[in-house]
C-alpha cells in the first residue's frame, strides 16, 4: 500500500494549463459532492435518517456506497503496487472480496442483519451486538473497540489524502490534511448517513469510470488480453533472486506452497483482507439501511462488478505494468520505481496513459479517499456519541441522539487528525490489514454467532470478543514480524525480535486468533445458561414484523 502516498510524479510532465483544467474539475467535483450532501441533509428528518438512512436506501446506492467505502486509495495504489511486485496471485483476494464481501455478505449475512436490526431497533453495529445479547456493557465494549482502533485506520487514510492534495494541487501537506478533513467532516456531521450514501454513490461512479479506462487502455497498450498475459508469463525469468528465494515463481503463478511469500500473500492479504471485509462495522451497518431482502439481492448485481472493477483491475494492471516497463526499458516495474512498491502505479499511469486519463484517475483516487474517510467518520462518531456516551454513560435516557453523535464525530475527527500528524506515512498498508484482521478475529465469530446460532449466549459473545482481541494483539506484538520487529516491545522484554521463529513469524494473527475466538464462543455458550427462549425464537422467526420490545431486549 502507500508509503506517504507520494504521487507527485503523476503531474511531473504536465503543463500549467493541465493543472488548471484539473483544478477546475476538482472544483466541479466538490460542487457536486456538496450538492448531494445538502440533498442528504434536507432528507434527514430524524435520528433514524441520520444513523441508518431511514432504512429505505435504493439498492444501487447501497451497493456502490458499500464498495466505495471498502475500496480506498490504498487498495488501488498500494495493492496495485503489491500485485506488480508479487503477481496475479492477488486476484484470489478480489475473488474472495466478491464471494465473501458481496455474495455471502449480501445474500447470507445481510438479510439476517437487516431483519434482526429492524426487530431490535438497532441503529449501529455495537447497538445491534448489545441488543442481540441483551448487554449494554457489550455494546459499550464494541463501541470502545471501534473508537480506539478505527482512528488509527482513519488517520492513515487522512495521511494519504493529505499527500494526494499536496502533490496534485501544490498546497502544503498540513494545509491539505486540514482542508480534506474539514470538507469530509462537514457533510458527514451535518447530513449523517444519507449524505454519506449519496456522496459515496457519486464518488463510486467516478472510481468505476477511472478503473474501466485504466483496464481498457492497458490491454490496448499491450496488444490485447492474450498477448499481454502471455508476455507476463514469459517474464518469469526476470523475477529478482531475492524474491525467488522467498517463493516467487513468476507474476502469473502462486508463490511456492508454504514459502515465506506464500504465507504473506495467503494469510495476511487474501485471508486477512478477503474475509475481514465481512466484519467491518462501517460495512455491516449498510445492511440495516435497506427496506427488504429483495433490495439486498438486487444490490449484488451492482456490488459484485463494482468490487471487481476496483480491486480486480488494480491487481491485473499492476501485474501487467511489468510487461509495459520491460517493453519500454528492459526493466521490471519494481526497478523502474526504484524499489518503492508504492510508486509503481503512479509511475505506470504517468508514463503509459494520456494526460486526460491522468486527470480522471486522480479524481478516482480523490473519490476513493473521500468515500472511505466519510464512512469512517460516521462509524467512529456513532460509536463514541451514541454507543458510548448516550447509551453507555447516560444509559439511553437522553433524547439527544443526533447531538451526541455529532459530538462523537467531532471528537474522533480531532483524534484522527492528531494521529495523522504523528504517524509515519508508511502506516497506511499495515493499518488497513491490522484493522481488518483484528475485526475478523474479535467481531466476526460473535457477529456470525448472533445471526445464525440460537444458543450463542452473552458470556459466549464476551469470551469470543476478548479472546480474538487479546490473541490478535499478542501475536502482532510478539510474533508477527511485520509488526513485532518495528514495535520492538518483544525485543525490550525478551531480548529477541519475536518469541517464535521460522514460518510462524509470517503467519498472520487472523489464522491463530479467529479459530480460538470461534472455539471460545462455542465452548462458553454451551457451558452457560442459554438465552431466553421467547426472545431468541422471535429473532429467528420468519416473521420480520415480530418486533422485540425494549423490555425484552433489556
Coordinates of C-alpha atoms in Angstrom, one line a residue:
X1 CA 0.0 0.0 0.0
X2 CA 1.2 3.6 0.0
X3 CA 4.3 5.0 1.6
X4 CA 3.4 8.6 2.3
X5 CA 1.2 8.4 -0.8
X6 CA 3.7 10.3 -2.9
X7 CA 2.1 10.9 -6.3
X8 CA 4.0 14.0 -7.5
X9 CA 5.3 12.0 -10.5
X10 CA 1.8 11.9 -12.0
X11 CA 1.9 15.5 -13.0
X12 CA 5.6 15.9 -13.3
X13 CA 5.5 16.5 -17.0
X14 CA 2.1 18.2 -17.2
X15 CA 1.7 21.8 -18.3
X16 CA 0.3 24.7 -16.2
X17 CA -2.8 24.6 -18.4
X18 CA -3.3 20.9 -17.5
X19 CA -3.1 21.7 -13.8
X20 CA -5.6 24.5 -14.3
X21 CA -8.0 22.1 -16.0
X22 CA -7.6 19.6 -13.2
X23 CA -8.2 22.3 -10.6
X24 CA -11.4 23.2 -12.4
X25 CA -12.5 19.6 -12.5
X26 CA -11.8 19.4 -8.7
X27 CA -13.9 22.4 -8.0
X28 CA -16.8 20.9 -10.1
X29 CA -16.3 17.6 -8.3
X30 CA -16.6 19.3 -4.9
X31 CA -19.6 21.3 -6.0
X32 CA -21.5 18.1 -6.9
X33 CA -20.3 16.4 -3.7
X34 CA -21.6 19.3 -1.5
X35 CA -24.8 19.4 -3.6
X36 CA -25.5 15.7 -2.9
X37 CA -24.5 16.2 0.8
X38 CA -27.0 19.1 1.0
X39 CA -29.7 16.9 -0.5
X40 CA -29.0 14.3 2.1
X41 CA -29.2 16.9 4.8
X42 CA -32.6 18.1 3.6
X43 CA -33.9 14.5 3.6
X44 CA -32.7 13.9 7.2
X45 CA -35.7 14.4 9.4
X46 CA -35.0 12.3 12.5
X47 CA -32.4 10.1 14.2
X48 CA -33.2 7.1 12.1
X49 CA -32.4 9.1 8.9
X50 CA -29.2 10.4 10.5
X51 CA -28.0 7.0 11.7
X52 CA -29.2 4.4 9.2
X53 CA -30.7 6.5 6.3
X54 CA -34.3 5.7 7.4
X55 CA -34.0 2.0 6.3
X56 CA -35.1 2.9 2.7
X57 CA -31.9 3.2 0.6
X58 CA -32.0 2.3 -3.1
X59 CA -30.1 -1.0 -3.8
X60 CA -27.8 0.7 -6.4
X61 CA -26.9 3.5 -4.0
X62 CA -26.3 1.0 -1.1
X63 CA -24.2 -1.3 -3.2
X64 CA -21.9 1.4 -4.7
X65 CA -21.6 3.1 -1.3
X66 CA -20.6 -0.3 0.3
X67 CA -18.0 -0.9 -2.4
X68 CA -16.7 2.7 -2.3
X69 CA -16.4 2.6 1.5
X70 CA -14.3 -0.6 1.3
X71 CA -12.0 0.5 -1.6
X72 CA -9.7 3.3 -0.6
X73 CA -6.7 4.9 -2.3
X74 CA -4.5 2.3 -0.5
X75 CA -6.4 -0.5 -2.3
X76 CA -5.9 1.0 -5.7
X77 CA -2.4 2.4 -5.4
X78 CA -1.0 0.2 -2.7
X79 CA -2.3 -3.2 -3.6
X80 CA -1.8 -2.4 -7.3
X81 CA 1.9 -2.0 -6.4
X82 CA 1.9 -5.2 -4.5
X83 CA 0.4 -7.0 -7.5
X84 CA 3.1 -5.5 -9.7
X85 CA 5.7 -6.9 -7.3
X86 CA 4.3 -10.3 -6.5
X87 CA 1.9 -11.1 -9.3
X88 CA -1.6 -12.0 -10.1
X89 CA -2.0 -14.3 -7.1
X90 CA -3.7 -11.3 -5.5
X91 CA -6.7 -12.0 -7.8
X92 CA -7.7 -14.6 -5.2
X93 CA -8.2 -11.6 -2.9
X94 CA -10.5 -10.0 -5.5
X95 CA -12.3 -13.3 -5.8
X96 CA -12.7 -13.5 -2.0
X97 CA -13.8 -9.9 -1.8
X98 CA -16.7 -10.7 -4.2
X99 CA -17.5 -14.1 -2.8
X100 CA -17.4 -13.1 0.9
X101 CA -17.8 -9.4 0.8
X102 CA -20.6 -9.3 -1.7
X103 CA -22.3 -12.6 -2.4
X104 CA -22.1 -14.1 1.2
X105 CA -22.5 -10.7 2.8
X106 CA -25.5 -9.6 0.8
X107 CA -27.3 -12.9 0.5
X108 CA -26.5 -14.6 3.8
X109 CA -25.4 -12.1 6.4
X110 CA -27.3 -9.1 5.0
X111 CA -30.8 -10.4 5.2
X112 CA -30.3 -11.6 8.8
X113 CA -28.7 -8.4 9.9
X114 CA -31.4 -6.3 8.2
X115 CA -34.2 -8.3 9.8
X116 CA -32.8 -8.5 13.3
X117 CA -31.6 -4.9 13.2
X118 CA -35.1 -3.8 12.4
X119 CA -36.7 -6.0 15.1
X120 CA -34.2 -4.8 17.7
X121 CA -34.5 -1.2 16.6
X122 CA -30.7 -1.1 16.3
X123 CA -29.0 1.9 14.7
X124 CA -25.3 1.0 14.9
X125 CA -23.2 -2.2 14.8
X126 CA -22.4 -2.0 18.5
X127 CA -26.0 -1.5 19.4
X128 CA -27.0 -4.5 17.3
X129 CA -24.5 -6.6 19.2
X130 CA -25.6 -5.2 22.5
X131 CA -29.3 -5.8 21.9
X132 CA -28.8 -9.2 20.3
X133 CA -27.1 -10.4 23.5
X134 CA -29.1 -8.2 25.8
X135 CA -26.0 -6.5 27.1
X136 CA -25.5 -2.7 27.3
X137 CA -21.9 -3.4 28.5
X138 CA -21.1 -5.4 25.4
X139 CA -22.4 -2.6 23.3
X140 CA -20.1 -0.2 25.1
X141 CA -17.1 -2.5 24.7
X142 CA -17.7 -2.9 20.9
X143 CA -18.2 0.9 20.7
X144 CA -14.9 1.4 22.5
X145 CA -13.2 -1.1 20.3
X146 CA -14.2 1.0 17.2
X147 CA -13.5 4.3 18.9
X148 CA -9.9 3.2 19.8
X149 CA -8.8 1.2 16.7
X150 CA -10.6 2.9 13.8
X151 CA -9.0 6.4 14.3
X152 CA -5.6 4.7 13.5
X153 CA -7.1 3.4 10.3
X154 CA -8.8 6.7 9.6
X155 CA -5.6 8.6 10.3
X156 CA -3.8 6.5 7.7
X157 CA -6.4 7.4 5.1
X158 CA -6.1 11.1 6.1
X159 CA -2.4 10.9 5.6
X160 CA -2.8 9.5 2.1
X161 CA -5.5 12.1 1.3
X162 CA -3.3 15.0 2.5
X163 CA -0.3 13.8 0.5
X164 CA -2.6 13.4 -2.5
X165 CA -3.8 17.0 -2.4
X166 CA -0.3 18.3 -1.6
X167 CA 1.2 16.7 -4.7
X168 CA -1.6 17.3 -7.2
X169 CA -2.7 20.8 -6.2
X170 CA 0.7 22.1 -4.9
X171 CA -0.5 23.1 -1.4
X172 CA 1.4 22.4 1.9
X173 CA 0.7 19.0 3.4
X174 CA -0.5 20.3 6.7
X175 CA -3.0 22.6 5.0
X176 CA -4.1 19.9 2.6
X177 CA -4.8 17.5 5.5
X178 CA -6.9 20.0 7.4
X179 CA -8.8 21.1 4.2
X180 CA -9.6 17.5 3.3
X181 CA -10.7 16.6 6.8
X182 CA -12.9 19.6 7.2
X183 CA -14.6 19.0 3.8
X184 CA -15.5 15.4 4.6
X185 CA -16.3 16.0 8.2
X186 CA -18.7 18.9 7.5
X187 CA -21.0 16.9 5.2
X188 CA -20.9 13.8 7.4
X189 CA -21.6 15.7 10.6
X190 CA -24.3 17.8 9.1
X191 CA -26.0 15.3 6.8
X192 CA -25.5 12.0 8.5
X193 CA -25.6 8.7 6.7
X194 CA -28.0 9.8 3.9
X195 CA -25.4 12.4 2.8
X196 CA -22.6 9.7 3.1
X197 CA -24.6 7.3 1.0
X198 CA -25.3 9.7 -1.8
X199 CA -21.8 11.2 -2.0
X200 CA -20.4 7.7 -1.9
X201 CA -22.5 6.7 -4.9
X202 CA -21.3 9.7 -6.9
X203 CA -17.7 9.1 -5.9
X204 CA -18.1 5.4 -6.7
X205 CA -19.2 6.2 -10.2
X206 CA -16.1 8.3 -10.7
X207 CA -14.0 5.4 -9.4
X208 CA -15.7 2.9 -11.7
X209 CA -15.1 5.1 -14.8
X210 CA -11.4 5.7 -13.9
X211 CA -10.7 2.0 -13.4
X212 CA -12.6 1.0 -16.6
X213 CA -10.4 3.4 -18.6
X214 CA -7.3 2.0 -16.9
X215 CA -8.1 -1.6 -17.8
X216 CA -9.0 -0.9 -21.4
X217 CA -6.0 1.4 -22.1
X218 CA -3.7 -1.2 -20.6
X219 CA -4.8 -4.0 -22.8
X220 CA -4.8 -1.8 -25.9
X221 CA -1.3 -0.6 -25.0
X222 CA -0.1 -4.2 -24.6
X223 CA -1.6 -5.6 -27.8
X224 CA -4.7 -7.4 -26.4
X225 CA -5.7 -9.7 -23.5
X226 CA -4.0 -12.9 -24.6
X227 CA -0.8 -11.2 -25.8
X228 CA -0.5 -9.2 -22.5
X229 CA -0.9 -12.2 -20.3
X230 CA 1.4 -14.4 -22.4
X231 CA 4.1 -11.8 -22.2
X232 CA 3.7 -11.5 -18.5
X233 CA 4.1 -15.3 -18.1
X234 CA 7.2 -15.2 -20.2
X235 CA 8.8 -12.6 -17.9
X236 CA 9.2 -15.2 -15.1
X237 CA 13.0 -15.4 -15.5
X238 CA 13.1 -11.7 -14.6
X239 CA 12.0 -12.3 -11.0
X240 CA 14.8 -11.0 -8.8
X241 CA 16.8 -13.6 -7.0
X242 CA 15.8 -12.3 -3.6
X243 CA 12.1 -12.8 -4.5
X244 CA 12.7 -16.3 -5.8
X245 CA 14.4 -17.2 -2.5
X246 CA 11.1 -16.4 -0.6
X247 CA 8.9 -18.3 -3.1
X248 CA 8.2 -16.0 -6.1
X249 CA 7.7 -18.2 -9.2
X250 CA 6.5 -15.6 -11.7
X251 CA 3.8 -13.0 -12.0
X252 CA 1.1 -15.4 -13.3
X253 CA 1.8 -18.1 -10.7
X254 CA 1.1 -18.6 -7.0
X255 CA 4.1 -18.4 -4.7
X256 CA 5.7 -21.8 -3.8
X257 CA 3.4 -23.5 -1.3
X258 CA 4.5 -22.9 2.3
X259 CA 7.1 -20.4 1.5
X260 CA 7.5 -17.0 3.2
X261 CA 5.8 -15.2 0.3
X262 CA 3.0 -17.8 0.2
X263 CA 2.2 -17.2 3.9
X264 CA 2.3 -13.4 3.4
X265 CA 0.0 -13.4 0.4
X266 CA -2.4 -16.1 1.7
X267 CA -2.7 -15.3 5.4
X268 CA -2.1 -11.6 5.6
X269 CA -3.6 -10.4 2.3
X270 CA -6.0 -12.9 0.9
X271 CA -7.5 -14.2 4.2
X272 CA -6.9 -11.0 6.3
X273 CA -8.5 -8.6 3.9
X274 CA -10.7 -11.0 1.9
X275 CA -12.5 -12.3 5.0
X276 CA -12.1 -9.1 7.0
X277 CA -14.4 -7.2 4.8
X278 CA -17.5 -9.0 6.2
X279 CA -16.6 -8.0 9.8
X280 CA -16.2 -4.3 9.1
X281 CA -18.7 -2.3 11.3
X282 CA -18.9 0.5 8.7
X283 CA -20.0 -2.0 6.1
X284 CA -22.2 -4.2 8.2
X285 CA -24.4 -1.3 9.2
X286 CA -25.2 -0.8 5.5
X287 CA -27.4 -3.8 5.6
X288 CA -29.7 -2.0 8.0
X289 CA -30.2 0.9 5.6
X290 CA -32.4 -1.0 3.1
X291 CA -36.1 -1.8 3.4
X292 CA -36.3 -5.5 2.4
X293 CA -34.3 -8.6 1.4
X294 CA -35.2 -8.1 -2.3
X295 CA -33.2 -4.9 -2.2
X296 CA -30.1 -6.7 -1.0
X297 CA -30.4 -9.4 -3.7
X298 CA -30.7 -6.7 -6.3
X299 CA -27.6 -4.9 -4.8
X300 CA -25.5 -8.0 -5.5
X301 CA -25.6 -7.3 -9.3
X302 CA -24.1 -3.8 -8.7
X303 CA -21.8 -4.6 -5.9
X304 CA -20.0 -7.6 -7.5
X305 CA -19.0 -5.9 -10.7
X306 CA -18.0 -2.7 -8.8
X307 CA -15.6 -4.6 -6.5
X308 CA -14.1 -6.4 -9.5
X309 CA -13.6 -3.1 -11.3
X310 CA -11.9 -1.6 -8.3
X311 CA -9.8 -4.4 -6.8
X312 CA -9.5 -6.8 -9.7
X313 CA -8.5 -4.2 -12.2
X314 CA -5.8 -2.8 -9.8
X315 CA -4.3 -6.2 -9.4
X316 CA -4.4 -7.0 -13.1
X317 CA -3.0 -3.7 -14.3
X318 CA -0.4 -3.7 -11.5
X319 CA 0.9 -7.1 -12.7
X320 CA 0.8 -6.1 -16.3
X321 CA 2.8 -3.0 -15.7
X322 CA 5.8 -5.2 -15.7
X323 CA 5.2 -6.0 -19.4
X324 CA 4.9 -2.4 -20.3
X325 CA 8.1 -1.3 -18.5
X326 CA 10.0 -4.3 -19.8
X327 CA 8.9 -3.5 -23.4
X328 CA 9.9 0.2 -22.9
X329 CA 13.1 -0.1 -20.9
X330 CA 14.0 -3.8 -20.4
X331 CA 13.3 -3.4 -16.6
X332 CA 10.5 -4.7 -14.4
X333 CA 8.1 -2.4 -12.6
X334 CA 9.9 -2.5 -9.2
X335 CA 13.2 -1.4 -10.8
X336 CA 11.5 1.5 -12.5
X337 CA 10.0 2.6 -9.2
X338 CA 13.5 2.5 -7.5
X339 CA 12.4 -0.4 -5.3
X340 CA 9.4 1.5 -3.9
X341 CA 6.3 -0.6 -4.4
X342 CA 4.1 2.4 -3.7
X343 CA 5.5 4.3 -6.7
X344 CA 4.7 1.7 -9.3
X345 CA 1.1 2.5 -10.2
X346 CA 1.8 6.3 -10.3
X347 CA 4.9 5.7 -12.5
X348 CA 2.8 3.5 -14.8
X349 CA -0.1 6.0 -15.1
X350 CA 2.3 8.9 -15.8
X351 CA 4.3 7.0 -18.4
X352 CA 1.7 5.0 -20.3
X353 CA -1.5 6.9 -20.1
X354 CA -2.7 10.1 -22.0
X355 CA -2.8 13.2 -19.9
X356 CA -6.6 13.4 -19.8
X357 CA -6.7 9.9 -18.3
X358 CA -4.3 11.1 -15.6
X359 CA -6.9 13.7 -14.5
X360 CA -9.7 11.1 -14.5
X361 CA -7.5 8.7 -12.5
X362 CA -6.6 11.4 -9.9
X363 CA -10.3 12.2 -9.4
X364 CA -10.9 8.5 -8.9
X365 CA -8.3 8.4 -6.2
X366 CA -9.8 11.5 -4.6
X367 CA -13.2 9.8 -4.6
X368 CA -11.8 6.6 -3.1
X369 CA -10.2 8.6 -0.3
X370 CA -13.3 10.7 0.5
X371 CA -15.8 7.8 0.4
X372 CA -13.7 5.8 2.9
X373 CA -13.0 8.7 5.2
X374 CA -16.7 9.7 5.3
X375 CA -17.8 6.3 6.4
X376 CA -15.1 6.1 9.0
X377 CA -16.1 9.4 10.5
X378 CA -19.7 8.4 10.6
X379 CA -18.9 5.0 12.2
X380 CA -16.5 6.4 14.7
X381 CA -18.9 9.2 15.6
X382 CA -21.8 6.9 16.2
X383 CA -19.7 4.6 18.3
X384 CA -18.5 7.4 20.6
X385 CA -21.5 9.6 20.7
X386 CA -24.3 7.1 20.5
X387 CA -22.9 3.8 21.9
X388 CA -20.5 5.1 24.5
X389 CA -21.9 8.5 25.6
X390 CA -25.7 8.2 25.1
X391 CA -26.3 4.5 25.7
X392 CA -23.2 3.9 27.9
X393 CA -22.8 6.9 30.2
X394 CA -26.4 8.1 30.1
X395 CA -27.8 4.6 29.8
X396 CA -30.0 5.5 26.8
X397 CA -32.1 8.0 28.8
X398 CA -31.1 11.1 26.8
X399 CA -33.2 12.1 23.8
X400 CA -30.3 14.0 22.1
X401 CA -29.2 11.2 19.8
X402 CA -28.1 13.3 16.9
X403 CA -26.4 15.9 19.2
X404 CA -24.3 13.2 21.0
X405 CA -23.5 11.5 17.7
X406 CA -22.2 14.8 16.2
X407 CA -20.1 15.4 19.3
X408 CA -18.7 11.9 18.9
X409 CA -17.8 12.7 15.3
X410 CA -16.0 15.9 16.2
X411 CA -14.0 14.1 19.0
X412 CA -12.9 11.2 16.7
X413 CA -12.1 13.5 13.8
X414 CA -9.8 15.6 16.1
X415 CA -8.1 12.4 17.4
X416 CA -7.7 11.1 13.8
X417 CA -6.1 14.4 12.6
X418 CA -3.7 14.4 15.6
X419 CA -2.7 10.9 14.8
X420 CA -2.3 11.8 11.1
X421 CA 0.2 14.4 12.0
X422 CA 2.1 12.0 14.2
X423 CA 2.0 8.7 12.3
X424 CA 4.5 7.8 9.6
X425 CA 3.2 7.7 6.0
X426 CA 4.1 4.0 5.6
X427 CA 1.4 3.2 8.2
X428 CA -1.3 3.0 5.5
X429 CA -0.7 -0.5 4.4
X430 CA -0.3 -2.1 7.9
X431 CA -3.2 -0.1 9.4
X432 CA -5.6 -1.4 6.9
X433 CA -4.5 -5.0 7.2
X434 CA -4.2 -4.9 11.0
X435 CA -7.6 -3.2 11.5
X436 CA -9.4 -5.7 9.2
X437 CA -7.6 -8.6 10.8
X438 CA -8.5 -7.7 14.4
X439 CA -12.1 -7.0 13.3
X440 CA -12.2 -10.5 11.9
X441 CA -10.9 -12.2 15.0
X442 CA -12.7 -10.1 17.6
X443 CA -16.0 -9.3 15.9
X444 CA -16.8 -11.9 13.2
X445 CA -17.4 -15.0 15.4
X446 CA -19.6 -13.0 17.8
X447 CA -21.4 -11.3 14.9
X448 CA -22.0 -14.6 13.0
X449 CA -23.0 -16.4 16.1
X450 CA -25.5 -13.8 16.9
X451 CA -27.0 -14.0 13.5
X452 CA -27.1 -17.8 12.9
X453 CA -26.8 -19.6 16.3
X454 CA -29.7 -19.6 18.7
X455 CA -27.6 -21.0 21.6
X456 CA -25.0 -18.2 21.4
X457 CA -25.0 -16.5 24.9
X458 CA -23.9 -13.2 26.2
X459 CA -21.0 -14.8 28.0
X460 CA -20.1 -16.7 24.8
X461 CA -20.0 -13.3 23.0
X462 CA -17.8 -11.8 25.6
X463 CA -15.4 -14.7 25.5
X464 CA -15.2 -14.7 21.8
X465 CA -14.7 -10.9 21.6
X466 CA -11.9 -10.7 24.2
X467 CA -10.2 -13.9 23.0
X468 CA -10.0 -12.7 19.4
X469 CA -8.9 -9.2 20.5
X470 CA -6.2 -10.3 23.1
X471 CA -4.7 -13.1 20.9
X472 CA -4.5 -10.8 17.9
X473 CA -2.7 -8.1 19.9
X474 CA -0.4 -10.6 21.4
X475 CA 0.5 -12.1 18.0
X476 CA 1.1 -8.7 16.4
X477 CA 3.3 -7.5 19.3
X478 CA 5.3 -10.7 20.0
X479 CA 5.2 -13.0 16.9
X480 CA 4.2 -11.4 13.6
X481 CA 7.5 -10.0 12.3
X482 CA 5.9 -7.2 10.2
X483 CA 4.7 -5.5 13.4
X484 CA 6.7 -7.1 16.2
X485 CA 10.1 -6.1 14.8
X486 CA 9.3 -2.3 14.4
X487 CA 7.3 -2.3 17.7
X488 CA 10.4 -3.5 19.5
X489 CA 8.4 -4.4 22.6
X490 CA 9.3 -8.1 22.3
X491 CA 13.0 -7.1 21.9
X492 CA 12.9 -4.9 25.0
X493 CA 11.1 -7.5 27.2
X494 CA 12.7 -10.8 26.0
X495 CA 15.9 -9.7 24.1
X496 CA 14.7 -11.1 20.8
X497 CA 12.6 -9.5 18.0
X498 CA 10.0 -12.3 18.1
X499 CA 9.1 -15.0 20.5
X500 CA 8.7 -17.6 17.7
X501 CA 10.9 -18.2 14.7
X502 CA 10.7 -19.8 11.3
X503 CA 7.4 -19.7 9.3
X504 CA 5.5 -18.6 12.4
X505 CA 6.7 -15.0 12.1
X506 CA 5.0 -14.8 8.7
X507 CA 1.6 -16.3 9.8
X508 CA -0.9 -13.5 10.2
X509 CA -2.7 -13.3 13.6
X510 CA -6.1 -14.0 11.8
X511 CA -5.0 -17.6 11.3
X512 CA -4.5 -18.1 15.0
X513 CA -6.9 -15.7 16.7
X514 CA -10.0 -16.3 14.7
X515 CA -10.2 -20.1 15.3
X516 CA -9.5 -19.5 19.0
X517 CA -12.3 -16.9 19.1
X518 CA -14.7 -19.3 17.5
X519 CA -13.8 -22.1 20.0
X520 CA -14.3 -19.7 22.9
X521 CA -17.7 -18.7 21.6
X522 CA -18.9 -22.3 21.2
X523 CA -17.4 -23.7 24.5
X524 CA -18.5 -20.8 26.7
X525 CA -22.0 -20.6 25.1
X526 CA -22.5 -24.4 25.7
X527 CA -21.3 -24.1 29.3
X528 CA -23.5 -21.1 30.3
X529 CA -27.2 -20.6 30.6
X530 CA -28.9 -20.4 27.2
X531 CA -30.7 -17.1 26.2
X532 CA -34.4 -16.6 26.9
X533 CA -36.3 -18.9 24.6
X534 CA -39.1 -16.5 23.6
X535 CA -36.6 -13.7 22.8
X536 CA -34.5 -16.0 20.6
X537 CA -37.5 -17.5 18.8
X538 CA -38.8 -14.1 17.9
X539 CA -35.5 -13.1 16.5
X540 CA -35.1 -16.3 14.4
X541 CA -38.8 -16.4 13.3
X542 CA -39.6 -15.9 9.6
X543 CA -41.9 -13.0 10.5
X544 CA -39.7 -9.9 10.4
X545 CA -42.6 -7.8 11.8
X546 CA -42.2 -9.7 15.1
X547 CA -40.6 -6.7 16.8
X548 CA -38.6 -7.0 20.1
X549 CA -39.8 -4.6 22.7
X550 CA -37.4 -2.5 24.8
X551 CA -38.2 -4.6 27.8
X552 CA -37.4 -7.9 26.1
X553 CA -34.1 -6.5 24.8
X554 CA -33.1 -5.1 28.2

